[in-house]
CSV table of C-alpha atoms and ligand atoms in Angstrom, one decimal:
chain,number,residue,atom,x,y,z
A,15,MET,CA,-94.0,136.7,30.0
A,16,GLN,CA,-93.5,140.6,30.5
A,17,ILE,CA,-90.1,141.6,29.1
A,18,ILE,CA,-87.8,144.5,29.0
A,19,CYS,CA,-85.0,145.5,26.7
A,20,ASP,CA,-81.7,145.7,28.9
A,21,ARG,CA,-80.6,148.8,26.5
A,22,CYS,CA,-83.5,151.1,25.6
A,23,HIS,CA,-85.8,149.8,28.3
A,24,GLN,CA,-88.7,149.2,26.0
A,25,THR,CA,-91.4,146.7,27.6
A,26,GLY,CA,-93.5,144.2,26.2
A,27,GLU,CA,-95.1,140.6,26.2
A,28,PHE,CA,-92.5,138.2,25.0
A,29,ASP,CA,-92.8,136.9,21.4
A,30,PRO,CA,-90.7,133.7,20.5
A,31,TYR,CA,-90.1,135.1,16.9
A,32,ILE,CA,-88.7,138.5,18.0
A,33,PHE,CA,-85.4,137.4,19.7
A,34,ARG,CA,-84.3,140.8,20.8
A,35,CYS,CA,-85.2,144.3,20.8
A,36,ALA,CA,-85.1,146.5,17.7
A,37,CYS,CA,-82.5,148.4,19.1
A,38,GLY,CA,-80.4,145.2,19.3
A,39,GLY,CA,-80.6,144.9,23.0
A,40,ALA,CA,-81.6,141.6,24.9
A,41,TRP,CA,-84.9,141.0,26.7
A,42,GLU,CA,-84.8,140.3,30.3
A,43,PRO,CA,-87.8,139.1,32.4
A,44,VAL,CA,-89.5,142.0,34.2
A,45,GLU,CA,-89.9,140.7,38.0
A,46,SER,CA,-92.0,142.8,40.0
A,47,LEU,CA,-92.9,140.6,42.9
A,48,LEU,CA,-90.9,140.6,46.1
A,49,PHE,CA,-89.0,137.2,46.8
A,50,ASP,CA,-91.5,135.5,49.0
A,51,PRO,CA,-89.5,132.2,50.7
A,52,ALA,CA,-93.1,131.1,51.5
A,53,SER,CA,-93.5,130.7,47.6
A,54,ILE,CA,-90.8,127.8,47.2
A,55,ASP,CA,-92.2,124.7,46.8
A,56,PRO,CA,-90.3,121.9,48.6
A,57,ALA,CA,-91.9,119.1,46.7
A,58,TYR,CA,-89.5,119.7,43.8
A,59,SER,CA,-85.7,119.0,44.3
A,60,SER,CA,-85.3,121.2,41.2
A,61,VAL,CA,-85.7,124.6,39.5
A,62,TRP,CA,-89.4,124.1,39.6
A,63,ARG,CA,-89.3,124.6,43.2
A,64,TYR,CA,-89.1,128.4,42.3
A,65,ARG,CA,-91.6,128.3,39.7
A,66,ASP,CA,-93.7,130.9,41.7
A,67,PRO,CA,-90.7,133.3,42.1
A,68,MET,CA,-89.9,132.8,38.7
A,69,GLY,CA,-93.5,134.0,37.9
A,70,LEU,CA,-94.1,130.8,35.8
A,71,ALA,CA,-96.9,129.4,37.7
A,72,GLU,CA,-99.0,128.9,34.4
A,73,ILE,CA,-96.5,125.7,33.6
A,74,ARG,CA,-98.3,123.5,35.8
A,75,GLU,CA,-96.9,120.1,34.9
A,76,PRO,CA,-93.3,120.8,33.6
A,77,LEU,CA,-91.5,118.1,31.5
A,78,SER,CA,-88.2,117.9,34.0
A,79,LEU,CA,-85.0,116.2,33.4
A,80,GLY,CA,-84.4,117.2,37.2
A,81,ALA,CA,-82.1,120.5,36.5
A,82,GLY,CA,-81.0,122.1,39.6
A,83,TRP,CA,-80.2,121.6,43.3
A,84,THR,CA,-76.5,120.9,42.4
A,85,PRO,CA,-74.3,119.7,45.5
A,86,LEU,CA,-72.3,122.4,47.4
A,87,VAL,CA,-69.4,120.8,48.7
A,88,ASP,CA,-66.6,122.3,50.8
A,89,VAL,CA,-63.1,122.0,49.6
A,90,PRO,CA,-60.3,124.3,50.8
A,91,TRP,CA,-58.0,125.8,48.1
A,92,GLY,CA,-54.6,126.5,49.8
A,93,ASP,CA,-55.8,128.4,52.9
A,94,MET,CA,-58.9,129.7,51.2
A,95,HIS,CA,-62.4,128.8,52.6
A,96,THR,CA,-63.6,127.4,49.3
A,97,SER,CA,-66.9,125.8,48.5
A,98,PHE,CA,-67.6,124.3,44.8
A,99,LYS,CA,-71.1,124.6,43.3
A,100,LEU,CA,-71.4,121.1,41.3
A,101,GLU,CA,-73.2,122.5,38.3
A,102,TYR,CA,-71.9,119.9,36.1
A,103,MET,CA,-74.1,117.7,38.1
A,104,ALA,CA,-76.7,118.2,35.6
A,105,PRO,CA,-78.8,116.3,33.2
A,106,SER,CA,-76.7,117.1,30.3
A,107,GLY,CA,-73.6,117.8,32.3
A,108,SER,CA,-73.6,121.4,32.4
A,109,PHE,CA,-74.9,124.4,34.4
A,110,LYS,CA,-76.9,125.2,31.0
A,111,ASP,CA,-79.2,122.8,31.8
A,112,ARG,CA,-81.0,125.2,34.8
A,113,GLY,CA,-81.9,128.0,32.0
A,114,THR,CA,-82.6,125.4,29.2
A,115,GLU,CA,-85.2,123.4,31.3
A,116,VAL,CA,-87.1,126.4,31.9
A,117,GLU,CA,-86.8,127.7,28.4
A,118,ALA,CA,-87.7,124.5,26.8
A,119,ASN,CA,-90.9,124.3,28.9
A,120,PHE,CA,-91.7,127.9,28.3
A,121,LEU,CA,-91.3,127.6,24.3
A,122,ALA,CA,-93.3,124.3,24.2
A,123,ALA,CA,-95.9,125.9,26.4
A,124,MET,CA,-96.1,128.8,23.7
A,125,GLY,CA,-96.8,126.2,21.0
A,126,ILE,CA,-93.5,126.3,19.4
A,127,ARG,CA,-92.0,122.9,17.7
A,128,ASP,CA,-89.2,124.0,15.9
A,129,VAL,CA,-86.0,126.0,17.3
A,130,VAL,CA,-82.2,126.7,16.4
A,131,GLU,CA,-79.2,127.6,18.6
A,132,ASP,CA,-75.6,128.0,18.1
A,133,SER,CA,-73.2,126.8,20.7
A,134,SER,CA,-69.6,125.5,21.2
A,135,GLY,CA,-71.1,122.3,22.6
A,136,ASN,CA,-72.7,122.5,26.0
A,137,ALA,CA,-75.5,124.6,25.4
A,138,GLY,CA,-76.2,122.6,22.0
A,139,ALA,CA,-76.0,119.5,24.2
A,140,SER,CA,-78.3,120.8,27.0
A,141,LEU,CA,-80.8,122.0,24.1
A,142,ALA,CA,-81.0,118.7,22.6
A,143,ALA,CA,-81.4,117.0,25.8
A,144,TYR,CA,-84.6,119.1,26.6
A,145,ALA,CA,-85.7,119.1,23.0
A,146,ALA,CA,-86.1,115.3,23.3
A,147,ARG,CA,-88.0,115.5,26.7
A,148,THR,CA,-90.3,118.2,25.5
A,149,GLY,CA,-90.8,117.0,21.8
A,150,LEU,CA,-89.0,120.0,20.3
A,151,HIS,CA,-87.2,119.5,16.9
A,152,ALA,CA,-83.6,121.3,17.5
A,153,ALA,CA,-80.9,122.2,15.0
A,154,ILE,CA,-77.9,123.0,16.7
A,155,TYR,CA,-74.9,125.3,14.7
A,156,ALA,CA,-71.7,124.0,16.5
A,157,PRO,CA,-68.1,125.1,15.6
A,158,ASP,CA,-66.3,122.1,13.7
A,159,SER,CA,-63.8,122.1,16.1
A,160,ALA,CA,-65.9,121.8,19.4
A,161,SER,CA,-65.2,118.5,21.7
A,162,PRO,CA,-66.1,115.4,19.9
A,163,ALA,CA,-67.8,114.5,23.1
A,164,LYS,CA,-70.2,117.4,22.9
A,165,LEU,CA,-71.2,117.0,19.3
A,166,ALA,CA,-71.7,113.2,19.5
A,167,GLN,CA,-73.7,114.1,22.8
A,168,ILE,CA,-75.8,116.4,20.5
A,169,GLU,CA,-76.5,113.9,17.9
A,170,VAL,CA,-77.2,111.1,20.3
A,171,TYR,CA,-80.1,113.0,21.8
A,172,GLY,CA,-81.5,113.0,18.3
A,173,ALA,CA,-81.0,116.9,17.4
A,174,GLU,CA,-80.1,118.1,14.1
A,175,LEU,CA,-76.0,118.7,14.4
A,176,ARG,CA,-75.0,121.7,11.9
A,177,ARG,CA,-71.2,121.6,12.1
A,178,ILE,CA,-69.9,125.1,10.9
A,179,PRO,CA,-66.2,125.5,9.9
A,180,GLY,CA,-64.1,128.4,11.4
A,181,PRO,CA,-64.3,130.0,14.7
A,182,ARG,CA,-67.0,130.2,17.2
A,183,SER,CA,-68.5,133.5,16.0
A,184,GLU,CA,-68.9,131.7,12.5
A,185,ALA,CA,-71.8,129.5,14.0
A,186,THR,CA,-73.5,132.5,15.5
A,187,ARG,CA,-73.5,134.0,11.9
A,188,ALA,CA,-74.8,130.8,10.4
A,189,VAL,CA,-77.6,130.7,13.1
A,190,LEU,CA,-78.7,134.2,12.8
A,191,GLN,CA,-79.3,133.5,8.9
A,192,ALA,CA,-81.7,130.7,9.9
A,193,VAL,CA,-83.3,133.0,12.3
A,194,GLU,CA,-83.7,135.7,9.8
A,195,ALA,CA,-85.3,133.2,7.5
A,196,GLY,CA,-88.2,132.8,10.2
A,197,ALA,CA,-86.8,130.4,12.7
A,198,VAL,CA,-87.2,130.3,16.5
A,199,TYR,CA,-83.8,131.1,18.1
A,200,ALA,CA,-83.7,129.2,21.5
A,201,SER,CA,-80.5,131.4,22.5
A,202,HIS,CA,-79.0,130.8,25.7
A,203,ALA,CA,-77.5,134.2,25.3
A,204,TYR,CA,-80.9,135.8,24.3
A,205,ASN,CA,-84.0,134.0,25.8
A,206,PRO,CA,-85.3,135.7,28.7
A,207,ALA,CA,-86.7,132.5,30.1
A,208,TYR,CA,-83.0,130.9,29.8
A,209,LEU,CA,-82.2,133.8,32.1
A,210,LEU,CA,-84.8,133.2,34.5
A,211,GLY,CA,-83.9,129.6,34.9
A,212,GLN,CA,-80.3,130.8,35.8
A,213,GLN,CA,-81.6,133.1,38.6
A,214,THR,CA,-82.4,129.8,40.8
A,215,PHE,CA,-78.5,129.1,41.3
A,216,ALA,CA,-78.9,132.2,43.6
A,217,TRP,CA,-82.1,131.4,45.4
A,218,GLU,CA,-80.7,127.9,45.5
A,219,LEU,CA,-77.4,128.7,47.1
A,220,TRP,CA,-79.1,130.9,49.5
A,221,GLU,CA,-81.1,128.1,50.8
A,222,GLN,CA,-78.3,125.9,51.1
A,223,LEU,CA,-76.2,128.6,53.0
A,224,GLY,CA,-79.3,128.4,55.6
A,225,GLY,CA,-80.6,131.7,54.4
A,226,ASP,CA,-77.6,133.7,53.6
A,227,ALA,CA,-75.4,134.9,50.9
A,228,PRO,CA,-71.6,133.9,50.3
A,229,ASP,CA,-69.2,136.9,50.3
A,230,VAL,CA,-67.7,135.9,47.0
A,231,LEU,CA,-68.8,134.0,44.0
A,232,VAL,CA,-66.3,133.1,41.1
A,233,ILE,CA,-67.8,132.1,37.9
A,234,PRO,CA,-66.2,131.3,34.5
A,235,VAL,CA,-68.0,133.6,31.9
A,236,GLY,CA,-68.5,133.5,28.1
A,237,GLN,CA,-71.8,134.7,27.5
A,238,GLY,CA,-72.3,135.3,31.1
A,239,GLY,CA,-75.7,133.7,31.8
A,240,LEU,CA,-74.9,132.4,35.1
A,241,LEU,CA,-73.1,135.2,36.3
A,242,LEU,CA,-76.1,137.5,35.2
A,243,GLY,CA,-78.5,134.8,36.8
A,244,ALA,CA,-76.5,134.8,40.1
A,245,TRP,CA,-76.6,138.8,40.1
A,246,LEU,CA,-80.3,139.0,39.3
A,247,GLY,CA,-81.3,136.3,41.8
A,248,PHE,CA,-79.1,137.6,44.5
A,249,ARG,CA,-80.7,141.0,43.9
A,250,ARG,CA,-84.3,139.9,44.1
A,251,LEU,CA,-83.0,138.3,47.8
A,252,LEU,CA,-81.5,141.7,48.8
A,253,GLN,CA,-84.9,143.7,47.6
A,254,ALA,CA,-86.7,141.2,49.8
A,255,GLY,CA,-84.5,142.0,52.8
A,256,LEU,CA,-83.4,138.4,53.0
A,257,ILE,CA,-79.8,139.1,52.6
A,258,ALA,CA,-77.5,142.2,53.8
A,259,ARG,CA,-75.3,142.5,50.4
A,260,LEU,CA,-75.0,141.1,47.2
A,261,PRO,CA,-72.0,138.6,47.2
A,262,ARG,CA,-69.1,140.2,45.2
A,263,LEU,CA,-68.9,138.5,41.5
A,264,TYR,CA,-65.8,137.6,40.1
A,265,ALA,CA,-65.5,136.8,36.2
A,266,ALA,CA,-62.9,134.6,35.0
A,267,GLN,CA,-61.8,134.6,31.5
A,268,PRO,CA,-58.7,133.1,29.6
A,269,GLU,CA,-55.7,135.8,28.9
A,270,ILE,CA,-56.3,135.1,25.4
A,271,LEU,CA,-60.1,135.9,24.9
A,272,ALA,CA,-61.2,138.1,27.8
A,273,PRO,CA,-63.5,141.2,26.3
A,274,ILE,CA,-65.0,141.2,29.9
A,275,VAL,CA,-62.0,142.1,31.7
A,276,HIS,CA,-60.6,144.5,29.0
A,277,ALA,CA,-63.9,146.4,29.2
A,278,PHE,CA,-64.4,146.4,32.9
A,279,ASN,CA,-60.4,147.3,33.5
A,280,ALA,CA,-60.8,150.5,31.0
A,281,GLY,CA,-63.9,151.4,32.9
A,282,ALA,CA,-66.2,151.0,29.4
A,283,GLU,CA,-69.9,150.8,29.7
A,284,GLU,CA,-69.9,148.3,26.7
A,285,ILE,CA,-68.0,145.5,25.4
A,286,GLU,CA,-65.8,145.6,22.4
A,287,GLU,CA,-65.4,142.6,20.3
A,288,ILE,CA,-61.9,141.2,20.3
A,289,THR,CA,-60.1,138.9,18.3
A,290,PRO,CA,-58.4,136.0,20.0
A,291,THR,CA,-54.7,135.5,20.1
A,292,GLY,CA,-55.1,131.7,20.1
A,293,LYS,CA,-57.3,128.9,20.8
A,294,SER,CA,-57.9,128.5,24.9
A,295,LEU,CA,-58.4,125.3,26.8
A,296,ALA,CA,-61.4,126.8,28.1
A,297,GLU,CA,-63.2,126.4,24.6
A,298,GLY,CA,-66.7,127.1,26.6
A,299,LEU,CA,-65.5,130.7,27.1
A,300,ALA,CA,-64.8,131.6,23.4
A,301,ILE,CA,-67.1,134.5,23.2
A,302,VAL,CA,-65.9,137.6,21.4
A,303,LYS,CA,-68.6,139.6,22.5
A,304,PRO,CA,-71.0,138.6,25.0
A,305,VAL,CA,-74.6,139.6,24.0
A,306,ARG,CA,-75.3,141.0,27.5
A,307,GLY,CA,-72.0,142.6,28.1
A,308,ARG,CA,-73.3,145.8,29.6
A,309,ARG,CA,-75.3,144.3,31.9
A,310,ILE,CA,-72.3,141.8,33.0
A,311,LEU,CA,-70.1,145.1,33.7
A,312,GLN,CA,-72.8,146.3,35.6
A,313,ALA,CA,-73.1,143.3,37.7
A,314,LEU,CA,-69.5,143.3,38.4
A,315,HIS,CA,-69.2,147.0,39.4
A,316,GLU,CA,-72.5,146.6,41.6
A,317,SER,CA,-71.4,143.9,43.5
A,318,GLY,CA,-68.1,145.0,44.2
A,319,GLY,CA,-66.4,142.3,42.0
A,320,ALA,CA,-64.1,142.3,39.2
A,321,GLY,CA,-63.0,140.6,35.7
A,322,LEU,CA,-59.9,138.5,36.1
A,323,THR,CA,-57.6,136.7,33.5
A,324,VAL,CA,-56.1,133.5,33.8
A,325,SER,CA,-53.2,131.8,31.8
A,326,GLU,CA,-53.3,128.7,29.6
A,327,ALA,CA,-50.9,127.2,32.2
A,328,GLN,CA,-53.0,128.6,35.1
A,329,ILE,CA,-56.3,127.0,33.7
A,330,GLY,CA,-54.4,123.4,33.1
A,331,ALA,CA,-52.7,123.3,36.6
A,332,ALA,CA,-56.2,124.3,38.3
A,333,TYR,CA,-57.9,121.3,36.0
A,334,TYR,CA,-55.4,119.1,37.7
A,335,GLN,CA,-55.7,120.6,41.2
A,336,LEU,CA,-59.5,120.1,41.0
A,337,ALA,CA,-59.0,116.5,39.6
A,338,GLU,CA,-56.5,115.8,42.7
A,339,ASN,CA,-59.4,116.7,44.8
A,340,GLY,CA,-61.8,114.5,43.2
A,341,LEU,CA,-63.7,117.3,41.3
A,342,PHE,CA,-63.9,116.3,37.7
A,343,ALA,CA,-64.5,119.8,35.6
A,344,GLU,CA,-63.8,120.8,32.1
A,345,PRO,CA,-61.1,123.4,31.6
A,346,SER,CA,-63.7,126.1,30.9
A,347,SER,CA,-64.5,125.5,34.8
A,348,ALA,CA,-61.0,125.1,35.7
A,349,ALA,CA,-60.7,128.8,34.6
A,350,ALA,CA,-62.6,130.0,37.8
A,351,ALA,CA,-60.4,128.0,40.1
A,352,ALA,CA,-57.5,129.3,38.5
A,353,ALA,CA,-58.5,132.9,39.3
A,354,LEU,CA,-58.5,132.1,43.2
A,355,PRO,CA,-55.3,133.4,44.0
A,356,GLN,CA,-56.4,136.8,42.6
A,357,VAL,CA,-59.6,136.3,44.5
A,358,ARG,CA,-57.7,135.9,47.8
A,359,GLN,CA,-55.7,139.0,47.3
A,360,LEU,CA,-58.7,140.9,46.4
A,361,ALA,CA,-61.4,139.5,48.9
A,362,GLY,CA,-59.0,138.3,51.9
A,363,LYS,CA,-58.3,134.9,52.6
A,364,ASN,CA,-61.2,134.8,55.4
A,365,ALA,CA,-63.7,135.6,52.8
A,366,LYS,CA,-66.5,132.6,52.0
A,367,ILE,CA,-65.8,131.7,48.5
A,368,ILE,CA,-68.0,129.7,46.3
A,369,VAL,CA,-66.7,128.6,42.8
A,370,ALA,CA,-69.2,127.7,40.3
A,371,LEU,CA,-67.9,124.4,38.4
A,372,THR,CA,-70.0,124.7,35.4
A,373,GLY,CA,-69.1,121.6,33.1
A,374,SER,CA,-68.3,118.0,33.5
A,375,GLY,CA,-64.7,117.0,32.9
A,376,LEU,CA,-65.9,114.1,30.5
A,377,LYS,CA,-67.1,116.8,28.0
A,378,SER,CA,-63.5,117.5,27.2
A,379,PRO,CA,-60.8,115.7,29.1
A,380,LEU,CA,-57.2,116.7,28.8
A,381,GLU,CA,-54.3,114.3,28.1
A,382,ASN,CA,-52.4,113.6,31.3
B,92,ZN,ZN1,-84.1,148.4,23.2
């Protein structure tokens, strides 16, 4: 896979043992081909429908669990025209599967047998599922305080769970030590094949909307993989003349841990690491400094979107309001729904809005 550094723009061939550029930047896949709708393979109702647009034609027989092609359901929110993209309807119960299905097949095709990953739970569970499917051995570094259901899920799939005491950032510190000692980092934050898999979100929406883009996409953001996938995916459609403009991208973050929103509102190009003032209900968004922060800010600016914060009370209320509509999503996903009143003010009540519900409510149910 041809890659380019998102910071210094160095290019090269992806080497799984060099997870980031020497400058500290993250690798992005180089996509030189125009998106061609004729290259979509309708035989697959999964991410592999877009094997050719992803440029992964060499993976002829992917080991699939069926990630992708999630439902898009219209559920009004107050007086807004909202639809919810049920990314939690995924093999391991979260949006991570879209990227992990591609990443695991890509690494397995490169002959990799052992991988490590750090995660607050969903990415670890996703990698554990795909490790089981593709025959990889995975060691997952997760905060000791992660949801018991997520930690149990990782172990049930047969991955090696390493519980790390302290905040989420300690799990990253621990995994980086293993990577320095020679492990392959199957990172949902850094791996370019993962990012490629997340772009299928945009292409799928475009197909589900009859060849159109929504006005607005609201996405809960931790590392920002889905937001970046949506941006890069819709950009490809724009370059190919298949849509007239990018959807406005809104990144939702909890008030007590919102590095992206702070940087966006300050007009900064880089994201500063922040110290959270408490533990949010949205545990999946507990990232103090996203790896691809610079690109996330570009995505928000270029699309005409913004970063929005939501309070813990708003996250809790949105969680129950979703459930009252039959949508059982985890609190991290409810953060996006909680931002809808702000989105209405910014985009107008007639905007066609799509909200990504990224993780299943079964993963970390709140007490009623
Ligand atoms: Zn670089």
